[in-house]
């Protein structure tokens, strides 16, 4: 994926799925993970941290469970300010999986930035676009890929998302 390239031009990018997310969380030193989702690639994904931001609990649970079952470490937040706080603090020492059990992470992964942030746009208080602008203006977070997953699917909404700095814009 190229930054700000329309997902409609990408093969297989018709729905949110682990393969779309994986394109943004690949290890810069090992691009093979994007293509290989078996065996070793699943192990590699366990070290990938996704920060999921949505004010709707049902969406957080459904998308979080999908990503967690695929092998990603997922931390969820209900709003922009808490997501920014979590992202800047780095990966927690333990992260709850979809079943609620705690997965201990090794010291090498603590204080690590999220590999990708997946966020809704419509949220009370700070919306997803405002949060994205803060991410893009923060020296520490500026390079973290951000995927907007939202019900706002009109062409102008996509333009606004990409202009704010989104790496991908996926309508729900």
PDB file of C-alpha atoms in Angstrom:
ATOM      1  CA  UNK A   1       0.000   0.000   0.000  1.00  0.00           C
ATOM      2  CA  UNK A   2       1.141   3.489  -0.696  1.00  0.00           C
ATOM      3  CA  UNK A   3       0.216   6.222   1.720  1.00  0.00           C
ATOM      4  CA  UNK A   4      -3.005   8.035   0.764  1.00  0.00           C
ATOM      5  CA  UNK A   5      -3.743   5.707  -2.153  1.00  0.00           C
ATOM      6  CA  UNK A   6      -7.424   4.874  -2.457  1.00  0.00           C
ATOM      7  CA  UNK A   7      -8.273   1.437  -1.108  1.00  0.00           C
ATOM      8  CA  UNK A   8     -10.673   0.954  -3.997  1.00  0.00           C
ATOM      9  CA  UNK A   9      -7.579   0.653  -6.199  1.00  0.00           C
ATOM     10  CA  UNK A  10      -6.118  -2.122  -4.029  1.00  0.00           C
ATOM     11  CA  UNK A  11      -6.928  -5.775  -4.848  1.00  0.00           C
ATOM     12  CA  UNK A  12      -8.945  -7.504  -2.144  1.00  0.00           C
ATOM     13  CA  UNK A  13      -9.606  -4.302  -0.194  1.00  0.00           C
ATOM     14  CA  UNK A  14     -13.386  -4.544  -0.068  1.00  0.00           C
ATOM     15  CA  UNK A  15     -13.777  -5.154   3.662  1.00  0.00           C
ATOM     16  CA  UNK A  16     -11.883  -4.768   6.885  1.00  0.00           C
ATOM     17  CA  UNK A  17      -9.964  -7.904   7.525  1.00  0.00           C
ATOM     18  CA  UNK A  18      -6.717  -9.094   9.011  1.00  0.00           C
ATOM     19  CA  UNK A  19      -4.961  -8.967   5.638  1.00  0.00           C
ATOM     20  CA  UNK A  20      -5.706  -5.250   5.243  1.00  0.00           C
ATOM     21  CA  UNK A  21      -4.480  -4.497   8.765  1.00  0.00           C
ATOM     22  CA  UNK A  22      -1.395  -6.671   8.220  1.00  0.00           C
ATOM     23  CA  UNK A  23      -0.373  -4.492   5.294  1.00  0.00           C
ATOM     24  CA  UNK A  24       0.124  -1.642   7.746  1.00  0.00           C
ATOM     25  CA  UNK A  25       1.779  -3.524  10.597  1.00  0.00           C
ATOM     26  CA  UNK A  26       4.473  -5.316   8.652  1.00  0.00           C
ATOM     27  CA  UNK A  27       7.916  -5.213  10.137  1.00  0.00           C
ATOM     28  CA  UNK A  28      10.047  -2.778   8.138  1.00  0.00           C
ATOM     29  CA  UNK A  29      12.914  -5.258   8.214  1.00  0.00           C
ATOM     30  CA  UNK A  30      10.745  -8.203   7.105  1.00  0.00           C
ATOM     31  CA  UNK A  31       8.178  -7.431   4.440  1.00  0.00           C
ATOM     32  CA  UNK A  32       7.377 -11.134   3.921  1.00  0.00           C
ATOM     33  CA  UNK A  33       4.733 -11.005   6.656  1.00  0.00           C
ATOM     34  CA  UNK A  34       2.336  -9.122   4.418  1.00  0.00           C
ATOM     35  CA  UNK A  35       2.100 -11.989   1.965  1.00  0.00           C
ATOM     36  CA  UNK A  36       2.424 -14.985   4.316  1.00  0.00           C
ATOM     37  CA  UNK A  37      -0.376 -15.565   6.824  1.00  0.00           C
ATOM     38  CA  UNK A  38       0.488 -19.108   7.833  1.00  0.00           C
ATOM     39  CA  UNK A  39       2.714 -20.555  10.517  1.00  0.00           C
ATOM     40  CA  UNK A  40       5.636 -18.200  11.027  1.00  0.00           C
ATOM     41  CA  UNK A  41       3.688 -15.119   9.969  1.00  0.00           C
ATOM     42  CA  UNK A  42       1.121 -15.709  12.709  1.00  0.00           C
ATOM     43  CA  UNK A  43       3.949 -15.858  15.250  1.00  0.00           C
ATOM     44  CA  UNK A  44       5.326 -12.579  13.875  1.00  0.00           C
ATOM     45  CA  UNK A  45       1.910 -10.939  14.262  1.00  0.00           C
ATOM     46  CA  UNK A  46       1.897 -11.697  18.004  1.00  0.00           C
ATOM     47  CA  UNK A  47       4.502  -8.966  18.367  1.00  0.00           C
ATOM     48  CA  UNK A  48       2.370  -6.476  16.419  1.00  0.00           C
ATOM     49  CA  UNK A  49       0.346  -4.031  18.476  1.00  0.00           C
ATOM     50  CA  UNK A  50      -2.866  -2.498  17.157  1.00  0.00           C
ATOM     51  CA  UNK A  51      -4.542   0.381  18.976  1.00  0.00           C
ATOM     52  CA  UNK A  52      -8.280   0.277  18.193  1.00  0.00           C
ATOM     53  CA  UNK A  53     -10.327   3.425  18.893  1.00  0.00           C
ATOM     54  CA  UNK A  54     -14.138   3.478  18.703  1.00  0.00           C
ATOM     55  CA  UNK A  55     -16.793   4.898  21.008  1.00  0.00           C
ATOM     56  CA  UNK A  56     -19.140   1.976  20.291  1.00  0.00           C
ATOM     57  CA  UNK A  57     -18.364  -0.956  22.567  1.00  0.00           C
ATOM     58  CA  UNK A  58     -19.851  -3.523  20.166  1.00  0.00           C
ATOM     59  CA  UNK A  59     -17.516  -2.379  17.378  1.00  0.00           C
ATOM     60  CA  UNK A  60     -14.490  -2.419  19.697  1.00  0.00           C
ATOM     61  CA  UNK A  61     -15.331  -5.964  20.771  1.00  0.00           C
ATOM     62  CA  UNK A  62     -16.086  -7.323  17.280  1.00  0.00           C
ATOM     63  CA  UNK A  63     -13.112  -5.801  15.464  1.00  0.00           C
ATOM     64  CA  UNK A  64     -10.824  -6.356  18.454  1.00  0.00           C
ATOM     65  CA  UNK A  65     -11.781 -10.022  18.658  1.00  0.00           C
ATOM     66  CA  UNK A  66     -11.262 -10.502  14.906  1.00  0.00           C
ATOM     67  CA  UNK A  67      -7.792  -9.007  15.069  1.00  0.00           C
ATOM     68  CA  UNK A  68      -6.900 -10.792  18.305  1.00  0.00           C
ATOM     69  CA  UNK A  69      -8.001 -14.183  16.944  1.00  0.00           C
ATOM     70  CA  UNK A  70      -5.796 -13.542  13.923  1.00  0.00           C
ATOM     71  CA  UNK A  71      -2.811 -13.146  16.210  1.00  0.00           C
ATOM     72  CA  UNK A  72      -2.420  -9.410  16.773  1.00  0.00           C
ATOM     73  CA  UNK A  73      -2.086  -7.788  20.190  1.00  0.00           C
ATOM     74  CA  UNK A  74      -5.009  -5.355  20.485  1.00  0.00           C
ATOM     75  CA  UNK A  75      -5.596  -2.521  22.931  1.00  0.00           C
ATOM     76  CA  UNK A  76      -8.942  -0.720  22.722  1.00  0.00           C
ATOM     77  CA  UNK A  77      -9.883   2.830  23.673  1.00  0.00           C
ATOM     78  CA  UNK A  78     -13.305   4.494  23.666  1.00  0.00           C
ATOM     79  CA  UNK A  79     -12.138   8.003  22.751  1.00  0.00           C
ATOM     80  CA  UNK A  80      -9.389  10.062  21.163  1.00  0.00           C
ATOM     81  CA  UNK A  81      -7.775  11.503  24.304  1.00  0.00           C
ATOM     82  CA  UNK A  82      -7.341   8.077  25.919  1.00  0.00           C
ATOM     83  CA  UNK A  83      -5.987   6.660  22.637  1.00  0.00           C
ATOM     84  CA  UNK A  84      -3.384   9.430  22.416  1.00  0.00           C
ATOM     85  CA  UNK A  85      -2.399   8.817  26.024  1.00  0.00           C
ATOM     86  CA  UNK A  86      -2.037   5.053  25.459  1.00  0.00           C
ATOM     87  CA  UNK A  87      -0.118   5.520  22.206  1.00  0.00           C
ATOM     88  CA  UNK A  88       2.351   7.930  23.814  1.00  0.00           C
ATOM     89  CA  UNK A  89       2.823   5.731  26.898  1.00  0.00           C
ATOM     90  CA  UNK A  90       3.711   2.761  24.707  1.00  0.00           C
ATOM     91  CA  UNK A  91       2.555  -0.826  24.773  1.00  0.00           C
ATOM     92  CA  UNK A  92       1.304  -1.894  28.188  1.00  0.00           C
ATOM     93  CA  UNK A  93       3.217  -4.615  30.026  1.00  0.00           C
ATOM     94  CA  UNK A  94       0.212  -6.869  29.635  1.00  0.00           C
ATOM     95  CA  UNK A  95      -2.559  -6.649  27.116  1.00  0.00           C
ATOM     96  CA  UNK A  96      -5.945  -8.322  27.485  1.00  0.00           C
ATOM     97  CA  UNK A  97      -6.915 -10.622  24.656  1.00  0.00           C
ATOM     98  CA  UNK A  98     -10.455 -10.988  23.287  1.00  0.00           C
ATOM     99  CA  UNK A  99     -11.314 -13.529  26.005  1.00  0.00           C
ATOM    100  CA  UNK A 100     -10.194 -11.102  28.715  1.00  0.00           C
ATOM    101  CA  UNK A 101      -7.098 -13.028  29.784  1.00  0.00           C
ATOM    102  CA  UNK A 102      -3.882 -11.095  30.143  1.00  0.00           C
ATOM    103  CA  UNK A 103      -1.010 -11.741  27.773  1.00  0.00           C
ATOM    104  CA  UNK A 104       2.371 -10.808  29.222  1.00  0.00           C
ATOM    105  CA  UNK A 105       4.681  -9.077  26.829  1.00  0.00           C
ATOM    106  CA  UNK A 106       8.449  -9.195  27.057  1.00  0.00           C
ATOM    107  CA  UNK A 107      10.508  -6.144  28.015  1.00  0.00           C
ATOM    108  CA  UNK A 108      11.626  -5.625  24.416  1.00  0.00           C
ATOM    109  CA  UNK A 109       8.048  -4.771  23.473  1.00  0.00           C
ATOM    110  CA  UNK A 110       7.229  -2.415  26.334  1.00  0.00           C
ATOM    111  CA  UNK A 111       7.318   1.338  25.615  1.00  0.00           C
ATOM    112  CA  UNK A 112       6.802   0.530  21.951  1.00  0.00           C
ATOM    113  CA  UNK A 113       4.579   2.652  19.733  1.00  0.00           C
ATOM    114  CA  UNK A 114       1.523   1.046  18.168  1.00  0.00           C
ATOM    115  CA  UNK A 115       2.235  -0.652  14.851  1.00  0.00           C
ATOM    116  CA  UNK A 116      -1.047   0.774  13.574  1.00  0.00           C
ATOM    117  CA  UNK A 117      -3.971   2.774  14.932  1.00  0.00           C
ATOM    118  CA  UNK A 118      -7.457   1.863  13.686  1.00  0.00           C
ATOM    119  CA  UNK A 119      -9.970   4.582  14.538  1.00  0.00           C
ATOM    120  CA  UNK A 120     -13.563   5.581  14.050  1.00  0.00           C
ATOM    121  CA  UNK A 121     -14.204   9.140  12.851  1.00  0.00           C
ATOM    122  CA  UNK A 122     -17.468   9.939  14.651  1.00  0.00           C
ATOM    123  CA  UNK A 123     -16.746  10.043  18.363  1.00  0.00           C
ATOM    124  CA  UNK A 124     -17.912  12.444  21.053  1.00  0.00           C
ATOM    125  CA  UNK A 125     -15.492  15.106  22.185  1.00  0.00           C
ATOM    126  CA  UNK A 126     -12.389  14.709  20.044  1.00  0.00           C
ATOM    127  CA  UNK A 127     -13.391  13.013  16.792  1.00  0.00           C
ATOM    128  CA  UNK A 128     -11.133  10.727  14.788  1.00  0.00           C
ATOM    129  CA  UNK A 129      -9.967  13.463  12.407  1.00  0.00           C
ATOM    130  CA  UNK A 130      -8.944  15.721  15.292  1.00  0.00           C
ATOM    131  CA  UNK A 131      -7.111  12.795  16.889  1.00  0.00           C
ATOM    132  CA  UNK A 132      -5.405  12.058  13.561  1.00  0.00           C
ATOM    133  CA  UNK A 133      -4.250  15.675  13.224  1.00  0.00           C
ATOM    134  CA  UNK A 134      -2.744  15.461  16.716  1.00  0.00           C
ATOM    135  CA  UNK A 135      -0.992  12.203  15.795  1.00  0.00           C
ATOM    136  CA  UNK A 136       0.447  13.738  12.619  1.00  0.00           C
ATOM    137  CA  UNK A 137       1.677  16.788  14.538  1.00  0.00           C
ATOM    138  CA  UNK A 138       3.395  14.698  17.235  1.00  0.00           C
ATOM    139  CA  UNK A 139       7.061  13.923  16.532  1.00  0.00           C
ATOM    140  CA  UNK A 140       6.824  10.575  18.327  1.00  0.00           C
ATOM    141  CA  UNK A 141       3.624   9.350  16.592  1.00  0.00           C
ATOM    142  CA  UNK A 142       3.865  10.963  13.159  1.00  0.00           C
ATOM    143  CA  UNK A 143       5.026   7.755  11.429  1.00  0.00           C
ATOM    144  CA  UNK A 144       2.437   5.416  12.982  1.00  0.00           C
ATOM    145  CA  UNK A 145       0.015   4.287  10.240  1.00  0.00           C
ATOM    146  CA  UNK A 146      -3.610   5.259  10.899  1.00  0.00           C
ATOM    147  CA  UNK A 147      -6.598   3.503   9.358  1.00  0.00           C
ATOM    148  CA  UNK A 148      -9.956   5.231   9.636  1.00  0.00           C
ATOM    149  CA  UNK A 149     -12.767   2.663   9.981  1.00  0.00           C
ATOM    150  CA  UNK A 150     -15.995   4.616   9.864  1.00  0.00           C
ATOM    151  CA  UNK A 151     -19.626   4.814   8.811  1.00  0.00           C
ATOM    152  CA  UNK A 152     -18.833   8.056   6.976  1.00  0.00           C
ATOM    153  CA  UNK A 153     -18.412   6.732   3.445  1.00  0.00           C
ATOM    154  CA  UNK A 154     -19.132   9.678   1.149  1.00  0.00           C
ATOM    155  CA  UNK A 155     -16.349  10.730  -1.256  1.00  0.00           C
ATOM    156  CA  UNK A 156     -15.811  14.040   0.564  1.00  0.00           C
ATOM    157  CA  UNK A 157     -15.457  12.139   3.871  1.00  0.00           C
ATOM    158  CA  UNK A 158     -12.663  10.070   2.324  1.00  0.00           C
ATOM    159  CA  UNK A 159     -10.966  13.209   0.989  1.00  0.00           C
ATOM    160  CA  UNK A 160     -11.184  14.793   4.450  1.00  0.00           C
ATOM    161  CA  UNK A 161      -9.699  11.643   6.019  1.00  0.00           C
ATOM    162  CA  UNK A 162      -6.780  11.468   3.612  1.00  0.00           C
ATOM    163  CA  UNK A 163      -6.181  15.223   3.913  1.00  0.00           C
ATOM    164  CA  UNK A 164      -5.991  14.798   7.687  1.00  0.00           C
ATOM    165  CA  UNK A 165      -3.238  12.203   7.172  1.00  0.00           C
ATOM    166  CA  UNK A 166      -5.011   8.826   7.110  1.00  0.00           C
ATOM    167  CA  UNK A 167      -3.098   5.956   5.523  1.00  0.00           C
ATOM    168  CA  UNK A 168      -6.363   4.172   4.666  1.00  0.00           C
ATOM    169  CA  UNK A 169     -10.054   4.945   4.884  1.00  0.00           C
ATOM    170  CA  UNK A 170     -12.423   2.003   5.220  1.00  0.00           C
ATOM    171  CA  UNK A 171     -16.203   2.480   5.403  1.00  0.00           C
ATOM    172  CA  UNK A 172     -17.982   0.142   7.852  1.00  0.00           C
TER     173      UNK A 172
END
